[in-house]
Amino acid sequence: MMSFIDEDFLLQSSYARHLYHNYMKDLPIIDYHCHLSAETIFHNRPFRTITELWLADDHYKWRALRAMGIDEYYITGEASDEEKFKAWASIVPKTVANPLHHWTHLELKRYFGIDQLLGPSNWEAVYQQCNEKLASKDFLPRALIERSNVYMIGTTDDPIDSLVFHEKLRADVTFKPQVLPTLRPDRLIDIQAQQFLEYLTTLEERFAIKVQQITHLFELLDRIVERFSEAGAKLADHGISVLRYHDYTPFDLDRIIKKRLNDETLTQVDVNKYQTGVLHYLAKQYTKKNWTMQLHVGALRNNHRKMLHQLGTDRGFDAIDDRPLAQPLNQHFSKLAENNALPQTIVYNLNPTQNEVVLTALGNFQSGPTMGRMQFGSGWWFNDQKRGMERQLNDLAHYGFLATFIGMLTDSRSFVSYPRHEYFRRILANVIAEWVNEGIIPTDERLLKELVEAICFHNAKQYLQL
């Protein structure tokens, strides 16, 4: 049988092959948003099995296993690593045409040199071969990163995180890729959460401050931002379940935080005012630090109540939301711009039917000196597949400016997800080549070389000042 993942995988024309192989393939990777652990990178310990490396915390694979009727015991349960790998391999043939089928075989070939279609007939041989290779120093976390030609990694970090391992990695001259923290303050903004007061107490102890009024909370936020800045942060990230906007005053915010500290019930208006005010205060600090603010919008999380109680949050039971975005997004940006507090911003939109809404909102607030200051983020989560990426690229080109795009990211917890950048680059090459063939863009070699190289590497490097 012919190799599935050959050198021209997905490349549908001679010009797409030309663009990819000559200009895109060997560019370094800037993975500015992911969920890798700096501690794991620093300690650089070997992975016990391919299951630990490949299947742990992979929501995409968990959802596929459930869809194929595999018992939860073999997904998030107590099954052995070997049993879990066997279960995954047994369903891989049934994922054909899904991006999981592509990623599975890309990762097996790129890292393990395995050029076979994984399935129930060869799972044991593949499992053994992968595990044997994992014993090699070439498969330690740092080696996997360096082999993947990674220039920068942006992790995702709670304010509670010490960031000590980011600092140790910065001081380690033997490891060249940058590993920078990204502030994710969602739990401080989620004031109505049951655990909010307990979490706030932990932060008070961590940053040596007692929050009794809103000015104290702002001081806490200042200390958090400063700590992240000291550790090298250049980005913050907000996972916004429901984007709401409500005008507020400092008096409103002080009243609301005091109500919550007294364990009084907050109204929805209280919550909206607090979340708006705290997001805006943080955005102001990001602007002062010249950080980039990332907003992830359009996710409806933890929808299976029974499994939520059984397994906890973020276990693969999320969906695309369809609530309105246009008004609150423009209101937030307008208020921040009015106060000179709108930082560089990337919006990742999960609902593709609202791509035009997001793009036109971003276009309202573009300004210098940064090119593409307001970014329409890459296809995210359910959209980081062929059709989703093509749709994102097309919508960006038609409602914005493709040449300003800062490119792909993995948004992954896996050390072998970097072929997703290759996947994106191949799809980008196809899209550009198709437009050339249709006469939409000129056949200008210098123009197209600069375009694809900028999207794959140079734009992100310049945007993030790396």
CSV table of C-alpha atoms in Angstrom, one decimal:
chain,number,residue,atom,x,y,z
A,1,MET,CA,0.0,0.0,0.0
A,2,MET,CA,1.2,3.5,-0.8
A,3,SER,CA,2.3,5.7,2.1
A,4,PHE,CA,-0.6,7.7,3.5
A,5,ILE,CA,1.6,10.5,5.0
A,6,ASP,CA,3.9,11.1,2.0
A,7,GLU,CA,5.8,14.3,1.4
A,8,ASP,CA,2.9,15.8,-0.6
A,9,PHE,CA,0.2,14.9,2.0
A,10,LEU,CA,-2.8,17.2,1.5
A,11,LEU,CA,-1.0,19.3,-1.1
A,12,GLN,CA,-3.4,19.4,-4.0
A,13,SER,CA,-1.4,21.2,-6.8
A,14,SER,CA,2.1,21.7,-8.0
A,15,TYR,CA,2.1,25.3,-6.8
A,16,ALA,CA,0.9,24.3,-3.4
A,17,ARG,CA,3.8,21.8,-3.2
A,18,HIS,CA,6.2,24.5,-4.4
A,19,LEU,CA,5.0,26.9,-1.7
A,20,TYR,CA,5.1,24.4,1.1
A,21,HIS,CA,8.4,22.6,0.3
A,22,ASN,CA,10.4,25.7,-0.6
A,23,TYR,CA,9.2,28.4,1.8
A,24,MET,CA,7.1,26.9,4.7
A,25,LYS,CA,8.2,23.5,5.7
A,26,ASP,CA,11.4,24.3,7.5
A,27,LEU,CA,10.4,27.5,9.3
A,28,PRO,CA,10.6,27.5,13.1
A,29,ILE,CA,7.4,27.1,15.2
A,30,ILE,CA,6.0,29.8,17.5
A,31,ASP,CA,3.5,28.0,19.6
A,32,TYR,CA,2.2,31.1,21.5
A,33,HIS,CA,-0.8,29.3,23.1
A,34,CYS,CA,-0.6,25.8,24.5
A,35,HIS,CA,-1.1,23.9,27.8
A,36,LEU,CA,2.2,22.3,28.3
A,37,SER,CA,3.7,22.2,31.7
A,38,ALA,CA,6.9,24.2,32.3
A,39,GLU,CA,7.7,21.9,35.2
A,40,THR,CA,7.5,18.9,32.9
A,41,ILE,CA,9.8,20.6,30.4
A,42,PHE,CA,12.3,21.6,33.1
A,43,HIS,CA,12.5,18.2,34.8
A,44,ASN,CA,12.7,16.5,31.4
A,45,ARG,CA,11.8,13.1,32.6
A,46,PRO,CA,11.0,10.3,30.2
A,47,PHE,CA,7.5,9.2,29.4
A,48,ARG,CA,6.6,5.7,30.6
A,49,THR,CA,4.5,4.7,27.7
A,50,ILE,CA,3.0,6.1,24.5
A,51,THR,CA,-0.3,6.2,26.3
A,52,GLU,CA,1.0,8.7,28.8
A,53,LEU,CA,2.5,10.8,26.1
A,54,TRP,CA,-0.3,10.5,23.6
A,55,LEU,CA,-3.7,9.8,25.3
A,56,ALA,CA,-3.6,11.5,28.7
A,57,ASP,CA,-5.8,14.6,28.8
A,58,ASP,CA,-6.6,14.5,25.1
A,59,HIS,CA,-10.3,15.5,24.9
A,60,TYR,CA,-10.4,15.0,21.2
A,61,LYS,CA,-9.5,11.3,21.5
A,62,TRP,CA,-11.8,10.9,24.5
A,63,ARG,CA,-14.8,12.2,22.5
A,64,ALA,CA,-13.9,9.8,19.6
A,65,LEU,CA,-13.7,6.8,21.9
A,66,ARG,CA,-17.0,7.6,23.5
A,67,ALA,CA,-18.6,8.1,20.0
A,68,MET,CA,-17.3,4.6,19.1
A,69,GLY,CA,-19.0,3.0,22.1
A,70,ILE,CA,-15.8,2.5,24.2
A,71,ASP,CA,-16.5,2.2,27.9
A,72,GLU,CA,-15.3,5.1,30.1
A,73,TYR,CA,-13.1,2.6,31.9
A,74,TYR,CA,-10.8,2.6,28.9
A,75,ILE,CA,-10.9,6.4,28.4
A,76,THR,CA,-10.5,8.2,31.8
A,77,GLY,CA,-10.9,5.1,34.0
A,78,GLU,CA,-8.5,2.6,35.7
A,79,ALA,CA,-7.6,0.6,32.6
A,80,SER,CA,-3.9,0.0,32.1
A,81,ASP,CA,-1.9,2.0,29.6
A,82,GLU,CA,-1.8,-1.0,27.3
A,83,GLU,CA,-5.5,-1.5,27.5
A,84,LYS,CA,-6.1,2.2,26.8
A,85,PHE,CA,-3.8,2.2,23.8
A,86,LYS,CA,-5.4,-0.9,22.4
A,87,ALA,CA,-8.9,0.7,22.8
A,88,TRP,CA,-7.6,3.8,20.9
A,89,ALA,CA,-6.0,1.8,18.1
A,90,SER,CA,-9.2,-0.3,17.7
A,91,ILE,CA,-11.2,2.8,16.7
A,92,VAL,CA,-8.6,4.7,14.7
A,93,PRO,CA,-9.7,3.2,11.3
A,94,LYS,CA,-13.2,4.5,12.1
A,95,THR,CA,-11.9,8.1,12.5
A,96,VAL,CA,-11.1,8.2,8.8
A,97,ALA,CA,-11.8,11.7,7.3
A,98,ASN,CA,-11.7,13.2,10.8
A,99,PRO,CA,-8.6,15.3,11.7
A,100,LEU,CA,-7.8,12.7,14.4
A,101,HIS,CA,-7.0,10.2,11.6
A,102,HIS,CA,-4.6,12.7,10.1
A,103,TRP,CA,-2.9,13.8,13.3
A,104,THR,CA,-2.5,10.2,14.6
A,105,HIS,CA,-0.6,9.2,11.5
A,106,LEU,CA,1.4,12.4,11.2
A,107,GLU,CA,2.6,12.1,14.8
A,108,LEU,CA,3.4,8.4,14.4
A,109,LYS,CA,5.5,9.1,11.3
A,110,ARG,CA,7.2,12.3,12.3
A,111,TYR,CA,8.3,11.2,15.8
A,112,PHE,CA,8.4,7.4,15.7
A,113,GLY,CA,9.1,6.7,12.0
A,114,ILE,CA,6.0,4.5,11.8
A,115,ASP,CA,4.5,4.7,8.3
A,116,GLN,CA,1.6,2.3,8.9
A,117,LEU,CA,-2.1,2.8,9.4
A,118,LEU,CA,-2.8,2.2,13.1
A,119,GLY,CA,-5.6,-0.3,13.8
A,120,PRO,CA,-6.6,-3.4,15.8
A,121,SER,CA,-4.3,-5.7,13.8
A,122,ASN,CA,-1.0,-3.9,14.6
A,123,TRP,CA,-1.7,-2.1,17.8
A,124,GLU,CA,0.6,-4.3,19.9
A,125,ALA,CA,3.6,-4.0,17.6
A,126,VAL,CA,3.1,-0.2,17.4
A,127,TYR,CA,2.7,0.1,21.2
A,128,GLN,CA,6.0,-1.9,21.8
A,129,GLN,CA,7.9,0.1,19.1
A,130,CYS,CA,6.8,3.4,20.5
A,131,ASN,CA,7.6,2.4,24.1
A,132,GLU,CA,11.1,1.2,23.1
A,133,LYS,CA,11.8,4.6,21.5
A,134,LEU,CA,10.4,6.5,24.4
A,135,ALA,CA,13.3,5.1,26.5
A,136,SER,CA,15.7,7.0,24.3
A,137,LYS,CA,16.9,10.5,25.2
A,138,ASP,CA,15.6,11.7,21.8
A,139,PHE,CA,12.1,11.3,23.3
A,140,LEU,CA,12.5,13.4,26.4
A,141,PRO,CA,10.3,16.4,26.6
A,142,ARG,CA,13.0,18.9,25.7
A,143,ALA,CA,14.2,16.8,22.8
A,144,LEU,CA,10.7,16.5,21.4
A,145,ILE,CA,10.4,20.3,21.5
A,146,GLU,CA,13.8,20.9,19.9
A,147,ARG,CA,13.3,18.2,17.2
A,148,SER,CA,10.1,20.0,16.3
A,149,ASN,CA,12.0,23.2,15.6
A,150,VAL,CA,10.1,25.2,18.2
A,151,TYR,CA,11.2,28.8,18.7
A,152,MET,CA,8.8,29.8,21.5
A,153,ILE,CA,6.2,28.2,23.7
A,154,GLY,CA,3.5,30.1,25.5
A,155,THR,CA,2.1,28.1,28.4
A,156,THR,CA,-1.2,28.8,30.2
A,157,ASP,CA,-0.8,29.6,33.8
A,158,ASP,CA,-3.0,30.3,36.8
A,159,PRO,CA,-2.1,33.3,39.1
A,160,ILE,CA,-1.4,30.7,41.8
A,161,ASP,CA,1.4,29.1,39.8
A,162,SER,CA,4.9,29.9,41.1
A,163,LEU,CA,6.4,30.3,37.7
A,164,VAL,CA,9.7,29.1,39.1
A,165,PHE,CA,10.2,26.6,36.4
A,166,HIS,CA,9.7,29.2,33.7
A,167,GLU,CA,12.5,31.2,35.4
A,168,LYS,CA,14.7,28.1,35.6
A,169,LEU,CA,14.2,27.4,31.9
A,170,ARG,CA,15.1,31.0,31.1
A,171,ALA,CA,18.4,30.6,33.0
A,172,ASP,CA,19.2,27.3,31.3
A,173,VAL,CA,21.5,28.2,28.4
A,174,THR,CA,21.5,24.5,27.2
A,175,PHE,CA,17.8,24.8,26.1
A,176,LYS,CA,17.2,27.3,23.4
A,177,PRO,CA,13.4,27.5,22.9
A,178,GLN,CA,11.7,30.2,24.9
A,179,VAL,CA,9.1,29.0,27.4
A,180,LEU,CA,7.1,32.0,28.5
A,181,PRO,CA,4.1,32.0,30.9
A,182,THR,CA,0.7,33.3,30.0
A,183,LEU,CA,-1.6,34.7,32.7
A,184,ARG,CA,-5.0,33.0,32.8
A,185,PRO,CA,-7.0,34.9,35.5
A,186,ASP,CA,-10.4,33.3,34.8
A,187,ARG,CA,-10.9,32.1,38.4
A,188,LEU,CA,-10.5,35.7,39.7
A,189,ILE,CA,-13.1,37.0,37.2
A,190,ASP,CA,-15.6,34.2,37.9
A,191,ILE,CA,-16.9,35.8,41.0
A,192,GLN,CA,-20.1,33.7,41.2
A,193,ALA,CA,-18.2,30.4,41.3
A,194,GLN,CA,-18.7,28.4,44.5
A,195,GLN,CA,-15.0,28.2,45.1
A,196,PHE,CA,-14.3,31.9,44.5
A,197,LEU,CA,-13.7,32.9,48.2
A,198,GLU,CA,-11.5,29.9,48.9
A,199,TYR,CA,-9.5,30.7,45.8
A,200,LEU,CA,-9.2,34.3,46.7
A,201,THR,CA,-7.9,33.3,50.1
A,202,THR,CA,-5.2,31.2,48.5
A,203,LEU,CA,-4.1,34.2,46.4
A,204,GLU,CA,-4.1,36.5,49.4
A,205,GLU,CA,-1.6,34.2,51.1
A,206,ARG,CA,0.4,33.8,47.9
A,207,PHE,CA,0.8,37.6,47.3
A,208,ALA,CA,0.6,38.8,51.0
A,209,ILE,CA,-2.4,41.0,50.7
A,210,LYS,CA,-5.9,41.0,52.4
A,211,VAL,CA,-8.7,41.9,50.0
A,212,GLN,CA,-11.4,43.8,51.9
A,213,GLN,CA,-12.4,46.3,49.2
A,214,ILE,CA,-12.0,46.8,45.4
A,215,THR,CA,-8.8,48.8,45.7
A,216,HIS,CA,-7.2,45.8,47.5
A,217,LEU,CA,-8.3,43.5,44.7
A,218,PHE,CA,-6.8,45.8,42.2
A,219,GLU,CA,-3.5,45.8,44.2
A,220,LEU,CA,-3.6,42.0,44.1
A,221,LEU,CA,-4.1,42.1,40.3
A,222,ASP,CA,-1.1,44.5,40.0
A,223,ARG,CA,1.1,42.1,42.0
A,224,ILE,CA,0.0,39.1,39.9
A,225,VAL,CA,0.7,41.0,36.6
A,226,GLU,CA,4.1,42.1,37.9
A,227,ARG,CA,5.0,38.6,38.9
A,228,PHE,CA,4.2,37.3,35.5
A,229,SER,CA,6.1,40.1,33.9
A,230,GLU,CA,9.2,39.3,35.9
A,231,ALA,CA,8.9,35.7,34.7
A,232,GLY,CA,8.9,36.8,31.0
A,233,ALA,CA,5.2,36.9,30.2
A,234,LYS,CA,4.1,38.7,27.0
A,235,LEU,CA,0.5,37.4,26.9
A,236,ALA,CA,-2.6,37.0,29.0
A,237,ASP,CA,-5.5,34.7,28.2
A,238,HIS,CA,-9.2,34.8,29.1
A,239,GLY,CA,-11.6,31.9,28.5
A,240,ILE,CA,-14.9,33.7,28.5
A,241,SER,CA,-17.9,31.4,28.7
A,242,VAL,CA,-20.4,34.2,28.1
A,243,LEU,CA,-19.2,37.6,27.0
A,244,ARG,CA,-21.3,40.3,28.7
A,245,TYR,CA,-20.9,44.0,29.1
A,246,HIS,CA,-22.3,46.4,31.7
A,247,ASP,CA,-21.3,49.9,32.5
A,248,TYR,CA,-19.9,50.2,36.1
A,249,THR,CA,-18.5,52.7,38.5
A,250,PRO,CA,-15.7,52.1,41.1
A,251,PHE,CA,-18.5,52.4,43.8
A,252,ASP,CA,-20.3,49.5,42.0
A,253,LEU,CA,-17.3,47.3,42.0
A,254,ASP,CA,-16.5,48.0,45.7
A,255,ARG,CA,-20.1,47.2,46.7
A,256,ILE,CA,-20.1,44.0,44.7
A,257,ILE,CA,-16.8,42.6,46.0
A,258,LYS,CA,-17.9,43.4,49.6
A,259,LYS,CA,-21.2,41.5,49.0
A,260,ARG,CA,-19.3,38.5,47.8
A,261,LEU,CA,-16.8,38.6,50.7
A,262,ASN,CA,-19.8,38.6,53.0
A,263,ASP,CA,-21.2,35.6,51.1
A,264,GLU,CA,-24.2,37.5,50.0
A,265,THR,CA,-26.1,36.6,46.8
A,266,LEU,CA,-25.1,38.5,43.7
A,267,THR,CA,-27.5,39.5,41.0
A,268,GLN,CA,-26.7,38.9,37.4
A,269,VAL,CA,-26.2,42.7,37.0
A,270,ASP,CA,-23.7,42.5,39.8
A,271,VAL,CA,-21.8,39.7,38.1
A,272,ASN,CA,-21.8,41.5,34.8
A,273,LYS,CA,-20.5,44.7,36.3
A,274,TYR,CA,-17.8,43.0,38.2
A,275,GLN,CA,-16.6,40.9,35.3
A,276,THR,CA,-16.6,43.9,33.0
A,277,GLY,CA,-14.7,46.1,35.5
A,278,VAL,CA,-12.1,43.5,36.4
A,279,LEU,CA,-11.5,42.6,32.7
A,280,HIS,CA,-11.0,46.3,31.9
A,281,TYR,CA,-8.7,46.8,34.9
A,282,LEU,CA,-6.5,43.9,33.7
A,283,ALA,CA,-6.6,45.1,30.1
A,284,LYS,CA,-5.2,48.5,31.3
A,285,GLN,CA,-2.4,46.7,33.0
A,286,TYR,CA,-1.7,44.6,29.9
A,287,THR,CA,-1.5,47.8,27.9
A,288,LYS,CA,1.0,49.3,30.3
A,289,LYS,CA,3.2,46.1,30.0
A,290,ASN,CA,2.7,46.0,26.2
A,291,TRP,CA,1.2,42.5,26.5
A,292,THR,CA,-1.2,40.8,24.2
A,293,MET,CA,-4.7,39.9,25.5
A,294,GLN,CA,-6.2,36.7,24.2
A,295,LEU,CA,-10.0,36.2,24.3
A,296,HIS,CA,-11.4,32.7,23.8
A,297,VAL,CA,-15.1,33.1,23.1
A,298,GLY,CA,-18.0,30.9,22.0
A,299,ALA,CA,-17.6,27.8,24.1
A,300,LEU,CA,-20.4,26.1,26.0
A,301,ARG,CA,-18.6,24.1,28.6
A,302,ASN,CA,-19.3,21.0,30.8
A,303,ASN,CA,-22.7,20.2,29.3
A,304,HIS,CA,-23.1,16.6,30.5
A,305,ARG,CA,-24.2,17.1,34.1
A,306,LYS,CA,-23.9,13.4,35.1
A,307,MET,CA,-20.4,13.2,33.8
A,308,LEU,CA,-19.5,16.5,35.3
A,309,HIS,CA,-20.3,15.1,38.7
A,310,GLN,CA,-18.5,11.9,37.9
A,311,LEU,CA,-15.3,13.1,36.3
A,312,GLY,CA,-15.2,16.9,37.0
A,313,THR,CA,-14.7,19.8,34.6
A,314,ASP,CA,-13.0,19.9,31.2
A,315,ARG,CA,-13.3,16.2,30.4
A,316,GLY,CA,-14.5,16.5,26.9
A,317,PHE,CA,-18.2,17.5,27.2
A,318,ASP,CA,-18.1,20.9,25.7
A,319,ALA,CA,-19.8,22.4,22.6
A,320,ILE,CA,-20.1,25.5,20.5
A,321,ASP,CA,-22.2,28.2,21.9
A,322,ASP,CA,-24.5,30.5,19.8
A,323,ARG,CA,-25.1,33.5,22.0
A,324,PRO,CA,-24.8,37.0,20.5
A,325,LEU,CA,-21.3,38.5,20.4
A,326,ALA,CA,-21.5,41.6,18.3
A,327,GLN,CA,-22.8,44.1,20.9
A,328,PRO,CA,-20.8,43.1,23.9
A,329,LEU,CA,-17.5,42.7,21.9
A,330,ASN,CA,-17.8,46.1,20.4
A,331,GLN,CA,-18.8,47.6,23.8
A,332,HIS,CA,-15.8,46.2,25.5
A,333,PHE,CA,-13.4,47.3,22.8
A,334,SER,CA,-15.0,50.8,22.6
A,335,LYS,CA,-14.8,51.4,26.4
A,336,LEU,CA,-11.2,50.2,26.5
A,337,ALA,CA,-10.2,52.3,23.5
A,338,GLU,CA,-11.9,55.4,25.1
A,339,ASN,CA,-9.7,54.9,28.1
A,340,ASN,CA,-6.5,54.2,26.2
A,341,ALA,CA,-6.5,50.7,27.7
A,342,LEU,CA,-7.1,48.5,24.7
A,343,PRO,CA,-4.0,46.2,24.3
A,344,GLN,CA,-3.0,44.1,21.4
A,345,THR,CA,-5.8,41.6,21.2
A,346,ILE,CA,-6.4,38.1,19.7
A,347,VAL,CA,-9.9,36.8,19.6
A,348,TYR,CA,-10.4,33.1,19.0
A,349,ASN,CA,-14.0,32.5,18.0
A,350,LEU,CA,-15.4,28.9,18.4
A,351,ASN,CA,-18.6,29.5,16.5
A,352,PRO,CA,-17.7,29.9,12.8
A,353,THR,CA,-21.1,31.3,12.0
A,354,GLN,CA,-20.0,34.4,13.9
A,355,ASN,CA,-16.6,34.8,12.1
A,356,GLU,CA,-17.9,37.9,10.2
A,357,VAL,CA,-19.2,39.4,13.4
A,358,VAL,CA,-15.9,39.1,15.2
A,359,LEU,CA,-13.8,40.2,12.2
A,360,THR,CA,-15.9,43.3,11.6
A,361,ALA,CA,-15.7,44.2,15.3
A,362,LEU,CA,-11.9,43.8,15.2
A,363,GLY,CA,-11.7,46.0,12.2
A,364,ASN,CA,-13.3,48.9,14.1
A,365,PHE,CA,-10.4,49.1,16.5
A,366,GLN,CA,-7.3,48.5,14.4
A,367,SER,CA,-4.6,51.1,15.0
A,368,GLY,CA,-0.9,51.6,14.8
A,369,PRO,CA,1.9,51.2,15.2
A,370,THR,CA,1.5,47.4,15.3
A,371,MET,CA,0.3,45.8,12.1
A,372,GLY,CA,-2.7,43.6,12.7
A,373,ARG,CA,-3.0,44.9,16.3
A,374,MET,CA,-6.5,43.3,16.6
A,375,GLN,CA,-6.1,39.7,15.5
A,376,PHE,CA,-8.6,37.1,14.3
A,377,GLY,CA,-7.2,34.0,15.9
A,378,SER,CA,-6.5,30.7,14.2
A,379,GLY,CA,-9.2,28.0,14.0
A,380,TRP,CA,-9.7,27.0,17.6
A,381,TRP,CA,-10.7,23.7,19.2
A,382,PHE,CA,-13.5,22.3,17.1
A,383,ASN,CA,-12.2,24.4,14.2
A,384,ASP,CA,-8.6,23.4,14.1
A,385,GLN,CA,-9.3,21.0,11.2
A,386,LYS,CA,-9.1,21.3,7.5
A,387,ARG,CA,-12.5,22.9,6.8
A,388,GLY,CA,-12.2,25.0,9.9
A,389,MET,CA,-8.8,26.3,8.9
A,390,GLU,CA,-9.9,27.0,5.4
A,391,ARG,CA,-12.9,28.8,6.6
A,392,GLN,CA,-10.9,30.9,9.0
A,393,LEU,CA,-8.3,31.8,6.3
A,394,ASN,CA,-11.1,32.7,3.8
A,395,ASP,CA,-13.0,34.8,6.2
A,396,LEU,CA,-9.9,36.6,7.4
A,397,ALA,CA,-8.9,37.4,3.8
A,398,HIS,CA,-12.3,38.7,2.9
A,399,TYR,CA,-13.2,40.6,6.0
A,400,GLY,CA,-9.7,41.5,7.2
A,401,PHE,CA,-6.2,41.1,5.9
A,402,LEU,CA,-4.5,37.8,5.6
A,403,ALA,CA,-1.0,39.3,5.4
A,404,THR,CA,-1.2,40.5,9.0
A,405,PHE,CA,-2.2,37.0,10.4
A,406,ILE,CA,0.1,35.6,13.1
A,407,GLY,CA,-0.6,32.0,12.3
A,408,MET,CA,-1.2,28.7,14.0
A,409,LEU,CA,-0.9,27.4,17.5
A,410,THR,CA,-1.5,23.9,19.0
A,411,ASP,CA,-3.6,24.8,22.1
A,412,SER,CA,-2.5,21.3,23.2
A,413,ARG,CA,-1.3,19.4,26.3
A,414,SER,CA,0.8,17.0,24.2
A,415,PHE,CA,4.5,17.2,23.4
A,416,VAL,CA,3.9,15.6,20.0
A,417,SER,CA,1.2,18.0,18.7
A,418,TYR,CA,3.6,20.2,16.7
A,419,PRO,CA,2.7,18.5,13.4
A,420,ARG,CA,-0.5,20.5,13.7
A,421,HIS,CA,1.7,23.4,12.5
A,422,GLU,CA,2.7,21.3,9.5
A,423,TYR,CA,-1.0,20.5,8.9
A,424,PHE,CA,-1.9,24.2,9.0
A,425,ARG,CA,1.0,25.1,6.6
A,426,ARG,CA,-0.1,22.5,4.1
A,427,ILE,CA,-3.6,23.8,4.2
A,428,LEU,CA,-2.4,27.4,3.9
A,429,ALA,CA,-0.3,26.4,0.8
A,430,ASN,CA,-3.4,24.8,-0.8
A,431,VAL,CA,-5.6,27.9,-0.1
A,432,ILE,CA,-3.0,30.3,-1.6
A,433,ALA,CA,-2.3,28.0,-4.6
A,434,GLU,CA,-6.1,27.8,-5.3
A,435,TRP,CA,-6.4,31.5,-5.2
A,436,VAL,CA,-3.5,31.8,-7.6
A,437,ASN,CA,-5.2,29.3,-10.0
A,438,GLU,CA,-8.5,31.2,-9.8
A,439,GLY,CA,-6.8,34.6,-10.5
A,440,ILE,CA,-7.7,36.0,-7.2
A,441,ILE,CA,-4.1,36.8,-6.3
A,442,PRO,CA,-1.2,37.4,-8.7
A,443,THR,CA,1.5,34.8,-9.5
A,444,ASP,CA,4.2,37.0,-7.9
A,445,GLU,CA,6.9,34.8,-6.4
A,446,ARG,CA,8.3,37.4,-4.1
A,447,LEU,CA,4.9,38.5,-2.9
A,448,LEU,CA,3.7,34.9,-2.1
A,449,LYS,CA,7.0,33.9,-0.5
A,450,GLU,CA,6.8,36.8,1.8
A,451,LEU,CA,3.1,36.2,2.5
A,452,VAL,CA,3.5,32.5,3.6
A,453,GLU,CA,6.7,33.0,5.5
A,454,ALA,CA,5.1,35.9,7.4
A,455,ILE,CA,2.0,34.0,8.3
A,456,CYS,CA,4.0,30.9,9.4
A,457,PHE,CA,6.7,32.6,11.5
A,458,HIS,CA,7.7,36.3,11.0
A,459,ASN,CA,4.4,38.0,11.9
A,460,ALA,CA,4.1,36.2,15.2
A,461,LYS,CA,7.8,36.9,16.0
A,462,GLN,CA,7.3,40.6,15.3
A,463,TYR,CA,3.8,40.9,17.0
A,464,LEU,CA,5.0,39.3,20.2
A,465,GLN,CA,8.4,41.0,20.1
A,466,LEU,CA,10.3,37.8,20.4
